[in-house]
Coordinates of C-alpha atoms in Angstrom, one line a residue:
Chain Q
M24 CA -90.4 -37.3 5.9
R25 CA -87.7 -39.7 4.7
L26 CA -85.0 -39.7 7.3
T27 CA -81.4 -41.4 6.7
D28 CA -79.9 -43.7 9.4
K29 CA -77.8 -40.9 10.5
D30 CA -80.8 -38.5 10.9
R31 CA -82.5 -41.3 13.0
S32 CA -79.4 -41.8 15.1
M33 CA -79.6 -38.1 15.9
L34 CA -83.3 -38.1 16.5
D35 CA -83.0 -41.2 18.7
G36 CA -80.5 -39.5 20.9
A37 CA -77.7 -41.8 20.0
Q38 CA -75.5 -38.6 19.3
G39 CA -76.5 -36.8 22.6
P40 CA -79.3 -34.5 23.9
V41 CA -78.4 -31.5 21.8
R42 CA -78.5 -33.2 18.5
R43 CA -81.7 -34.9 19.5
E44 CA -83.2 -31.4 20.3
A45 CA -82.1 -30.1 17.0
M46 CA -83.2 -32.9 14.9
E47 CA -86.6 -33.1 16.6
A48 CA -87.0 -29.3 15.7
L49 CA -85.8 -29.8 12.2
V50 CA -88.1 -32.6 11.5
Q51 CA -91.1 -30.7 12.8
L52 CA -90.1 -27.8 10.5
G53 CA -89.7 -30.1 7.6
E54 CA -93.0 -31.7 8.1
A55 CA -94.7 -28.3 8.5
F56 CA -93.5 -27.4 5.0
D57 CA -93.9 -30.8 3.3
A58 CA -90.2 -31.5 2.9
E59 CA -89.5 -34.9 1.6
A60 CA -86.1 -35.4 3.1
M61 CA -83.2 -33.7 4.8
V62 CA -80.2 -32.2 2.7
D63 CA -76.6 -31.9 3.8
I64 CA -75.7 -28.2 4.5
G65 CA -72.3 -26.7 3.9
Y66 CA -72.5 -23.5 5.9
A67 CA -74.5 -22.0 8.6
H68 CA -74.8 -18.3 9.6
V69 CA -76.3 -18.5 13.0
H70 CA -78.0 -16.4 15.8
A71 CA -75.4 -14.6 18.0
G72 CA -77.5 -14.7 21.2
M73 CA -78.6 -11.2 21.8
A74 CA -78.1 -9.4 25.1
M75 CA -80.9 -6.9 24.5
Y76 CA -83.4 -9.7 24.4
L77 CA -84.5 -11.4 27.7
G78 CA -83.2 -15.0 28.0
D79 CA -81.7 -14.9 24.5
V80 CA -78.1 -15.2 25.2
E81 CA -79.0 -18.2 27.3
L82 CA -80.4 -19.9 24.3
V83 CA -77.0 -20.4 22.7
E84 CA -75.2 -20.6 26.2
R85 CA -77.3 -23.7 27.1
L86 CA -76.6 -25.4 23.8
A87 CA -72.8 -24.9 24.3
H88 CA -72.9 -25.9 27.9
D89 CA -74.8 -29.1 26.9
G90 CA -71.9 -30.0 24.5
A91 CA -73.2 -28.5 21.2
R92 CA -70.6 -28.4 18.4
M93 CA -70.9 -27.1 14.9
A94 CA -71.0 -29.9 12.2
V95 CA -70.3 -27.4 9.5
P96 CA -68.5 -24.1 9.0
A97 CA -70.4 -21.5 10.9
S98 CA -70.5 -17.8 11.4
S99 CA -72.3 -15.7 14.2
N100 CA -74.7 -13.0 13.2
I101 CA -74.7 -9.3 14.5
A102 CA -75.0 -8.9 18.4
N103 CA -76.3 -6.2 20.6
A104 CA -72.9 -4.7 21.9
D105 CA -69.5 -4.0 20.6
M106 CA -67.5 -6.4 22.9
S107 CA -64.2 -4.6 22.6
H108 CA -65.0 -0.8 21.9
W109 CA -68.3 -0.5 23.8
P110 CA -67.5 2.7 25.6
A111 CA -67.4 4.6 22.3
T112 CA -71.2 3.5 21.9
G113 CA -72.3 4.4 25.4
A114 CA -73.4 0.9 26.1
P115 CA -73.9 -0.1 29.9
E116 CA -71.0 -2.5 30.9
K117 CA -73.5 -5.0 32.3
L118 CA -75.0 -5.4 28.7
V119 CA -71.5 -5.9 27.3
T120 CA -70.7 -8.4 30.1
L121 CA -73.8 -10.5 29.2
Q122 CA -73.0 -10.3 25.4
R123 CA -69.6 -11.7 26.0
R124 CA -71.2 -14.8 27.4
A125 CA -72.6 -15.4 23.9
E126 CA -69.0 -14.9 22.5
A127 CA -67.7 -17.6 24.9
A128 CA -70.6 -19.9 23.8
H129 CA -69.8 -19.5 20.1
R130 CA -66.0 -20.2 20.9
A131 CA -67.0 -23.4 22.5
M132 CA -69.4 -24.4 19.8
G133 CA -66.8 -23.7 17.1
S134 CA -68.9 -21.1 15.2
S135 CA -66.7 -18.1 14.2
P136 CA -67.4 -15.2 16.7
C137 CA -67.3 -12.7 13.7
F138 CA -70.7 -11.1 15.0
T139 CA -71.7 -9.6 11.7
C140 CA -74.4 -9.3 9.2
T141 CA -72.0 -9.5 6.4
P142 CA -70.0 -12.8 7.2
Y143 CA -68.9 -13.0 3.5
W144 CA -66.6 -9.9 3.9
A145 CA -65.2 -11.8 6.9
G146 CA -64.3 -14.8 4.8
H147 CA -67.5 -16.9 4.8
W148 CA -68.1 -17.5 1.2
P149 CA -70.3 -20.4 0.2
T150 CA -70.3 -21.4 -3.3
W151 CA -72.7 -22.4 -6.0
N152 CA -75.3 -25.0 -5.0
T153 CA -74.1 -25.1 -1.4
H154 CA -77.1 -25.7 0.7
M155 CA -76.8 -23.5 3.8
V156 CA -78.9 -21.7 6.4
S157 CA -78.9 -18.0 7.5
I158 CA -80.5 -16.2 10.3
E159 CA -79.9 -12.8 8.6
S160 CA -82.1 -12.2 5.5
G161 CA -79.5 -9.9 3.9
V162 CA -77.1 -12.9 4.0
T163 CA -79.7 -15.1 2.5
V164 CA -80.3 -12.8 -0.5
F165 CA -76.5 -12.2 -1.1
C166 CA -75.8 -16.0 -1.0
N167 CA -78.7 -17.0 -3.2
S168 CA -78.4 -14.2 -5.8
V169 CA -74.7 -13.5 -6.2
L170 CA -72.9 -16.7 -5.0
G171 CA -75.5 -19.2 -6.1
A172 CA -75.8 -21.0 -2.7
R173 CA -79.2 -22.2 -1.5
S174 CA -80.9 -20.6 1.5
N175 CA -84.1 -19.7 3.0
R176 CA -84.8 -16.9 5.5
D177 CA -84.1 -18.8 8.6
G178 CA -84.7 -18.0 12.3
F179 CA -83.1 -19.8 15.3
F180 CA -83.2 -23.1 13.6
A181 CA -80.0 -22.1 11.6
V182 CA -78.2 -23.1 14.8
Y183 CA -80.0 -26.5 14.8
A184 CA -78.9 -27.0 11.2
G185 CA -75.4 -26.0 12.0
L186 CA -75.3 -28.4 14.9
T187 CA -76.5 -31.4 12.8
G188 CA -75.4 -30.4 9.3
R189 CA -78.8 -31.1 8.0
Y190 CA -81.8 -29.0 6.9
P191 CA -85.2 -30.0 5.5
N192 CA -85.3 -29.6 1.6
F193 CA -87.9 -27.0 1.1
G194 CA -88.3 -23.4 -0.1
L195 CA -85.2 -22.0 -1.9
H196 CA -83.3 -25.4 -1.6
L197 CA -85.5 -26.7 -4.5
D198 CA -84.8 -25.6 -8.1
A199 CA -88.6 -25.1 -8.7
N200 CA -88.7 -22.3 -6.2
R201 CA -85.7 -20.4 -7.7
R202 CA -87.2 -19.1 -10.8
P203 CA -88.0 -15.3 -11.3
T204 CA -91.5 -14.4 -10.6
H205 CA -91.2 -10.6 -11.6
R206 CA -89.5 -8.7 -14.2
V207 CA -87.9 -5.5 -12.9
V208 CA -86.9 -2.8 -15.4
V209 CA -84.6 -0.4 -13.9
E210 CA -84.6 3.1 -15.5
A211 CA -82.9 4.8 -12.7
G212 CA -79.3 5.8 -12.7
A213 CA -78.4 4.1 -9.5
R214 CA -74.8 4.6 -8.3
G215 CA -73.0 3.4 -5.0
T216 CA -74.3 1.4 -2.2
S217 CA -76.9 4.0 -1.0
D218 CA -78.7 4.0 -4.2
H219 CA -78.7 0.4 -4.5
T220 CA -80.4 -0.1 -1.0
A221 CA -82.9 2.4 -2.2
L222 CA -83.4 0.6 -5.4
G223 CA -83.8 -2.6 -3.6
Y224 CA -86.2 -1.1 -1.3
A225 CA -88.4 0.1 -4.1
V226 CA -88.4 -3.3 -5.7
G227 CA -89.1 -5.2 -2.6
R228 CA -92.0 -3.2 -1.7
Q229 CA -93.7 -4.2 -5.0
V230 CA -92.6 -7.9 -5.4
T231 CA -93.0 -8.7 -1.6
N232 CA -92.1 -12.4 -1.4
G233 CA -91.3 -12.7 -5.1
I234 CA -88.1 -13.3 -6.9
P235 CA -87.2 -10.3 -9.2
L236 CA -85.4 -10.6 -12.4
V237 CA -83.5 -7.5 -12.5
S238 CA -82.7 -5.8 -15.9
G239 CA -81.6 -2.3 -17.2
L240 CA -78.9 -1.6 -14.7
G241 CA -76.5 -0.7 -17.5
R242 CA -73.4 -2.1 -16.1
R243 CA -72.4 -5.0 -13.6
P244 CA -72.9 -3.6 -10.1
D245 CA -69.7 -4.1 -7.8
L246 CA -69.9 -6.6 -5.0
D247 CA -70.8 -4.0 -2.4
E248 CA -73.6 -2.7 -4.7
L249 CA -75.0 -6.2 -5.3
D250 CA -74.9 -6.7 -1.5
A251 CA -76.8 -3.4 -1.1
L252 CA -79.3 -4.2 -3.6
G253 CA -80.3 -7.5 -1.9
V254 CA -80.5 -6.0 1.4
G255 CA -82.8 -3.3 0.4
M256 CA -85.2 -5.8 -1.2
A257 CA -85.0 -8.0 2.1
T258 CA -85.9 -4.9 4.0
S259 CA -89.1 -3.8 2.4
G260 CA -90.3 -7.0 1.2
G261 CA -89.7 -10.6 2.0
V262 CA -87.5 -11.2 -0.9
A263 CA -84.8 -14.0 -0.4
M264 CA -83.4 -14.1 -3.8
F265 CA -83.1 -11.9 -7.0
V266 CA -81.9 -13.0 -10.5
L267 CA -79.4 -10.7 -12.2
P268 CA -78.4 -12.5 -15.5
G269 CA -74.7 -12.7 -15.8
V270 CA -74.4 -12.5 -12.1
T271 CA -76.7 -14.8 -10.5
P272 CA -75.5 -18.6 -11.1
P273 CA -76.5 -20.1 -13.4
Y274 CA -77.9 -17.4 -15.5
G275 CA -76.0 -16.1 -18.5
E276 CA -76.0 -12.6 -19.4
D277 CA -78.1 -13.1 -22.5
D278 CA -80.4 -15.8 -21.0
E279 CA -84.1 -14.9 -21.8
C280 CA -85.8 -15.9 -18.6
G281 CA -88.4 -13.1 -17.8
T282 CA -90.7 -13.5 -20.7
G283 CA -94.4 -13.2 -19.7
L284 CA -93.6 -12.1 -16.1
P285 CA -95.4 -9.2 -14.4
E286 CA -93.4 -6.0 -15.0
I287 CA -92.1 -3.4 -12.5
H288 CA -90.3 -0.1 -13.5
V289 CA -88.3 1.9 -11.2
D290 CA -87.0 5.2 -12.5
D291 CA -85.2 8.1 -10.8
A292 CA -88.4 9.5 -9.3
G293 CA -89.0 6.1 -7.7
L294 CA -85.4 6.0 -6.2
R295 CA -85.8 9.7 -5.0
A296 CA -89.2 8.7 -3.3
V297 CA -87.3 6.4 -1.1
Y298 CA -84.9 8.9 0.1
E299 CA -87.6 11.4 0.6
E300 CA -89.6 8.9 2.6
M301 CA -86.7 8.1 4.9
C302 CA -85.9 11.8 5.6
S303 CA -88.2 12.7 8.6
P304 CA -89.7 16.2 8.1
D305 CA -89.6 16.3 12.1
A306 CA -85.7 15.8 12.2
A307 CA -84.4 18.7 14.2
G308 CA -80.7 18.5 13.6
F309 CA -78.9 15.2 14.1
D310 CA -76.7 13.4 16.7
I311 CA -75.1 10.7 14.8
V312 CA -73.9 10.1 11.2
H313 CA -73.9 6.2 10.4
L314 CA -71.9 4.4 7.7
G315 CA -71.8 0.6 7.4
C316 CA -75.2 -0.9 7.1
P317 CA -74.8 -3.7 6.4
H318 CA -71.4 -4.1 8.0
A319 CA -68.8 -2.4 5.7
S320 CA -66.5 -4.4 3.4
F321 CA -62.9 -3.7 3.3
E322 CA -63.5 -1.9 0.0
E323 CA -66.1 0.2 1.7
M324 CA -63.5 1.0 4.5
K325 CA -61.1 2.2 1.8
H326 CA -63.8 4.4 0.5
Y327 CA -64.6 5.9 3.8
A328 CA -60.8 6.5 4.4
T329 CA -60.5 8.2 1.1
L330 CA -63.5 10.4 1.8
L331 CA -62.2 11.3 5.5
E332 CA -58.6 11.8 4.7
G333 CA -57.3 15.0 6.1
R334 CA -60.9 16.0 7.3
R335 CA -62.4 16.3 10.8
V336 CA -65.7 15.3 12.1
H337 CA -67.7 18.5 13.1
D338 CA -67.7 19.4 16.8
G339 CA -71.0 18.1 18.3
A340 CA -71.4 15.4 15.6
Q341 CA -70.6 11.7 15.9
L342 CA -69.7 9.6 13.0
W343 CA -70.1 5.9 13.5
V344 CA -68.6 3.4 10.9
T345 CA -69.8 -0.1 11.7
T346 CA -68.1 -3.2 10.2
S347 CA -67.1 -6.7 11.5
R348 CA -64.2 -7.3 13.9
T349 CA -62.5 -9.1 11.0
V350 CA -62.8 -6.3 8.4
R351 CA -61.7 -3.9 11.3
E352 CA -58.4 -5.9 11.6
M353 CA -58.0 -6.0 7.9
S354 CA -58.4 -2.2 7.8
R355 CA -55.9 -1.8 10.6
D356 CA -53.3 -3.9 8.8
A357 CA -53.8 -1.7 5.6
G358 CA -53.3 1.5 7.6
I359 CA -56.9 2.8 6.8
L360 CA -58.3 2.3 10.3
R361 CA -56.0 4.9 11.5
T362 CA -57.0 7.4 8.8
I363 CA -60.7 6.9 9.6
E364 CA -60.2 7.2 13.2
A365 CA -57.9 10.3 12.8
S366 CA -61.0 12.1 11.6
G367 CA -62.6 11.6 14.8
A368 CA -64.9 8.8 13.5
R369 CA -65.7 5.7 15.7
V370 CA -65.2 2.5 14.2
I371 CA -67.6 0.0 15.9
S372 CA -67.9 -3.8 15.4
D373 CA -70.2 -6.6 16.4
T374 CA -73.2 -4.2 16.4
C375 CA -74.8 -1.0 14.9
P376 CA -77.2 1.6 15.8
I377 CA -80.3 -0.6 15.2
S378 CA -78.8 -3.5 16.9
C379 CA -77.5 -1.9 20.0
H380 CA -79.0 -0.3 23.2
F381 CA -80.7 2.4 21.1
A382 CA -83.5 -0.1 20.2
R383 CA -86.8 0.7 22.1
T384 CA -88.7 -2.4 20.9
C385 CA -86.5 -4.8 23.0
S386 CA -87.2 -5.6 26.6
P387 CA -83.9 -6.6 28.2
D388 CA -83.5 -7.7 31.7
P389 CA -84.0 -4.5 33.8
G390 CA -81.1 -5.4 35.8
L391 CA -78.7 -4.4 32.8
G392 CA -79.5 -0.8 33.3
V393 CA -80.3 -0.1 29.6
T394 CA -81.7 3.3 28.9
P395 CA -81.9 4.2 25.2
P396 CA -80.7 7.7 24.7
E397 CA -82.7 10.6 23.4
L398 CA -81.6 11.1 19.9
S399 CA -82.9 13.9 17.6
A400 CA -82.1 12.0 14.3
I401 CA -79.7 9.6 12.8
V402 CA -78.1 10.3 9.4
V403 CA -77.8 7.1 7.3
D404 CA -76.6 5.9 4.0
S405 CA -78.6 2.8 3.8
A406 CA -82.3 2.2 3.5
K407 CA -82.3 -0.9 5.8
Q408 CA -80.7 1.2 8.5
A409 CA -83.2 4.0 7.9
R410 CA -86.3 1.7 8.0
Y411 CA -85.3 0.1 11.3
V412 CA -84.1 3.2 13.0
R413 CA -87.6 4.5 12.4
D414 CA -89.3 1.2 13.6
M415 CA -87.0 0.1 16.5
V416 CA -85.1 3.1 17.6
H417 CA -88.2 5.4 17.2
C418 CA -86.1 8.3 16.1
P419 CA -86.1 10.4 13.0
T420 CA -83.8 9.5 10.0
L421 CA -82.0 11.4 7.3
F422 CA -81.0 9.3 4.4
T423 CA -78.5 10.4 1.9
S424 CA -75.5 9.0 -0.1
T425 CA -72.3 7.8 1.6
E426 CA -70.4 10.7 0.2
N427 CA -72.9 13.2 1.4
A428 CA -73.3 11.5 4.7
V429 CA -69.4 12.1 5.1
A430 CA -70.0 15.7 4.1
T431 CA -72.7 16.0 6.6
A432 CA -70.5 14.7 9.4
V433 CA -67.7 17.0 8.5
S434 CA -69.8 20.1 7.9
G435 CA -72.4 19.5 10.8
R436 CA -75.2 20.4 8.1
F437 CA -77.2 17.7 6.6
V438 CA -76.4 17.3 2.7
P439 CA -79.3 15.5 0.9
R440 CA -78.7 13.0 -1.8
W441 CA -80.9 14.9 -4.3
Chain N
M30 CA -121.2 -32.1 23.2
A31 CA -118.1 -30.4 22.0
V32 CA -117.7 -29.4 18.4
R33 CA -114.6 -30.7 16.9
I34 CA -112.7 -28.8 14.0
R35 CA -109.8 -30.6 12.2
G36 CA -107.0 -28.8 10.4
R37 CA -103.4 -29.3 9.7
G38 CA -101.3 -29.7 12.8
V39 CA -98.2 -27.6 12.1
V40 CA -96.5 -27.5 15.7
K41 CA -97.2 -30.2 18.2
G42 CA -98.3 -29.6 21.8
T43 CA -101.7 -29.2 23.7
A44 CA -103.4 -26.0 25.1
R45 CA -106.8 -25.3 26.7
G46 CA -108.0 -21.9 27.2
A47 CA -110.0 -18.9 26.1
A48 CA -110.2 -18.0 22.3
L49 CA -109.2 -14.5 21.0
L50 CA -110.7 -14.1 17.6
S51 CA -109.3 -11.8 14.9
G52 CA -110.3 -11.2 11.3
T53 CA -107.1 -9.5 10.5
P54 CA -103.5 -10.8 9.9
I55 CA -100.9 -10.2 12.7
S56 CA -97.3 -9.5 12.6
F57 CA -95.2 -10.9 15.6
L58 CA -92.6 -8.2 14.9
G59 CA -94.1 -4.8 15.1
D60 CA -97.7 -5.4 16.1
L61 CA -97.2 -6.4 19.8
D62 CA -95.7 -5.0 23.0
I63 CA -93.6 -7.9 24.3
R64 CA -93.7 -6.6 28.0
T65 CA -97.6 -6.8 28.1
G66 CA -98.7 -8.9 25.1
R67 CA -100.9 -6.1 24.0
V68 CA -101.5 -5.5 20.4
T69 CA -100.2 -2.2 19.2
G70 CA -100.5 -2.5 15.5
R71 CA -103.1 -0.3 14.1
L72 CA -103.8 -2.7 11.2
S73 CA -105.0 -5.5 13.6
D74 CA -108.6 -5.5 14.7
L75 CA -107.1 -6.6 18.1
C76 CA -105.4 -3.3 18.6
G77 CA -105.5 -2.4 22.3
R78 CA -106.2 -6.0 23.4
S79 CA -103.8 -8.6 25.0
I80 CA -103.0 -11.8 23.4
A81 CA -101.2 -13.1 26.6
G82 CA -102.6 -16.5 27.7
R83 CA -105.1 -16.6 25.0
I84 CA -105.6 -19.0 22.0
L85 CA -105.0 -16.6 19.2
V86 CA -107.2 -17.1 16.2
V87 CA -106.0 -15.1 13.1
P88 CA -106.5 -15.7 9.4
S89 CA -102.6 -15.3 8.7
T90 CA -99.5 -14.0 10.1
R91 CA -97.8 -11.3 8.3
G92 CA -94.2 -12.1 7.2
S93 CA -90.9 -10.9 9.0
A94 CA -87.7 -13.0 9.2
G95 CA -87.5 -11.9 12.7
A96 CA -90.8 -13.2 14.1
W97 CA -89.3 -16.2 15.8
R98 CA -87.4 -14.0 18.1
F99 CA -90.5 -11.8 19.2
I100 CA -92.5 -15.1 19.7
H101 CA -89.6 -16.3 22.0
Q102 CA -89.5 -12.9 23.7
L103 CA -93.3 -13.2 24.3
R104 CA -92.8 -16.7 25.8
Q105 CA -89.7 -15.2 28.0
H106 CA -92.1 -12.5 29.3
E107 CA -95.0 -14.8 29.7
T108 CA -97.1 -12.7 27.5
H109 CA -97.5 -15.2 24.7
P110 CA -100.6 -16.8 23.2
I111 CA -100.8 -20.5 24.6
A112 CA -101.7 -21.7 21.0
L113 CA -101.9 -20.3 17.5
L114 CA -104.8 -21.1 15.0
T115 CA -104.7 -19.8 11.6
D116 CA -106.2 -20.4 8.1
E117 CA -102.8 -19.9 6.0
L118 CA -99.8 -21.9 6.9
P119 CA -97.6 -19.4 8.8
D120 CA -94.2 -18.6 7.5
P121 CA -91.0 -20.7 8.7
S122 CA -90.0 -18.0 10.9
V123 CA -93.2 -18.2 13.0
V124 CA -93.2 -21.9 12.9
Q125 CA -89.6 -21.9 14.3
G126 CA -90.6 -19.5 17.1
A127 CA -93.5 -21.6 18.0
I128 CA -91.6 -24.9 18.1
L129 CA -88.9 -23.2 20.2
S130 CA -91.5 -21.6 22.6
G131 CA -93.7 -24.7 22.9
I132 CA -96.7 -23.0 21.3
P133 CA -98.9 -25.5 19.3
V134 CA -100.0 -24.3 16.0
I135 CA -102.7 -25.5 13.7
A136 CA -103.5 -24.2 10.1
G137 CA -106.7 -24.4 8.1
V138 CA -109.0 -23.9 11.1
A139 CA -109.4 -20.1 11.8
S140 CA -112.4 -19.5 9.8
A141 CA -114.3 -22.4 10.9
V142 CA -113.5 -21.7 14.5
G143 CA -114.5 -18.2 14.1
R144 CA -118.0 -19.4 12.8
A145 CA -118.4 -22.0 15.6
A146 CA -116.9 -20.2 18.5
G147 CA -117.0 -16.7 20.1
D148 CA -114.5 -14.6 21.8
N149 CA -113.7 -16.1 25.1
S150 CA -114.9 -19.6 23.9
L151 CA -113.0 -22.4 25.8
L152 CA -111.0 -24.4 23.4
A153 CA -108.9 -27.4 23.6
V154 CA -106.1 -27.6 21.1
D155 CA -104.1 -30.5 20.0
G156 CA -101.2 -29.6 17.7
E157 CA -100.1 -33.1 16.8
A158 CA -103.7 -34.3 16.0
G159 CA -104.6 -31.0 14.3
T160 CA -107.8 -30.8 16.3
V161 CA -109.7 -28.0 18.0
D162 CA -112.5 -28.8 20.3
I163 CA -114.9 -25.9 21.1
L164 CA -116.1 -26.6 24.8
D165 CA -118.5 -23.6 25.0
E166 CA -119.8 -20.8 22.9
G167 CA -118.1 -17.9 24.6
V168 CA -119.5 -14.6 23.8
G169 CA -120.5 -12.8 20.5

């Protein structure tokens, strides 16, 4: 691998032990994937340090303690507890105390402690051709496909890239790997974010690690729908990028770029099948209705406030709205947080049902006293949340549209999408 | 005289221990109980067996962006495989998890190791050189 003098000075330890560790790891990664050189990155969305995983907060804490500082703008991914409003989630205090140590580490490292899976709604908006790294696959697909930035699906090494400002040039950082591999013809009438997560889920299952060229949507999806579409694809497959001509830079609306590619058709029946798959037949009632997967944007918060105005969450039901702490503050300033909370809904930040102490696939320090609650079912408006509630929380799901999820919370009776 | 198999060193480091041979891909997120290292995924032919302390020999790893974290969790619980031998190059998340956890990885060797070694064969792995030495025949 070709290294610059600056890369070598980091590798040799001239810039301290943290940058040496980071550069050694990045060089090894680059050599594994035949990268010819490193590139400068302009943004890093990095690991939070997660309190539900043994020794995981300590990963970022140790780097911060050893003097790690971000070399580029950086944001922190979703965490395992709401660090401010945790009693509303039933999280044990010791888990929150541990999670706050990660918050302190990010403050020291200079990464924004936004703790969200949608950092773009919190102001982190990379632009066309910006090389970047992301630990969250939903962020990867949004930034590649909507913003035109260049990102792989990264793991912990996003932190190393953020600390050095460098990343091996492979995968979706290279033009040759950013071309569509499949043509998707949408024959379904998808509307709203729920349908777009379901549509993405149906597509991702078929294209697995490919790059789908999406056609037939009939209109330009709004930003929340575009986000939902990519998140669905990244959940069922390994999709890191889609191409929507007219949206994805640099593709123009009339560009003919899908000729000869294998075709996939998704119709209303295909969309409906995703909803049906995510509605467990063994769900006996439900405990929680959840909105905000991925973390809600300000526009989605406005939508929830409109749906909830003057209504009350049914006795015995809980309505969780998850968003970043940044969007939460924006919603407070706009007066809509009050509207949402007046309905009895709980607005939760930094985490979500699949990322909090509900998860049964984690093995935290037993001293934290984490006991996942027994849940009869969670009603969701996102195929991503549905998939991971099933796989990680091990509880039945009921998947419906955002509007019908609110109707479910208010009436106490599940209202299906179809 | 030990048999030496050469492949592509992906993650450096050395390990010496008993082989655990599999003919099916494995997912680090979903197929494993991190507390015990036991394989719980029903699609794996190792279902019910433990990878802890073994040199895991699999044709490939199944993709998940979260694989690195579960490899690190296996390391934290000391239920990790001490080396990973594959045919296909694992995806970047697996490679990141292995580097972070100090688990050597060699690609392009699993089939050859499967032919020359048995379950429990004593292997010596050098991830930098990309070599696997089969020190005894094991069983099966």
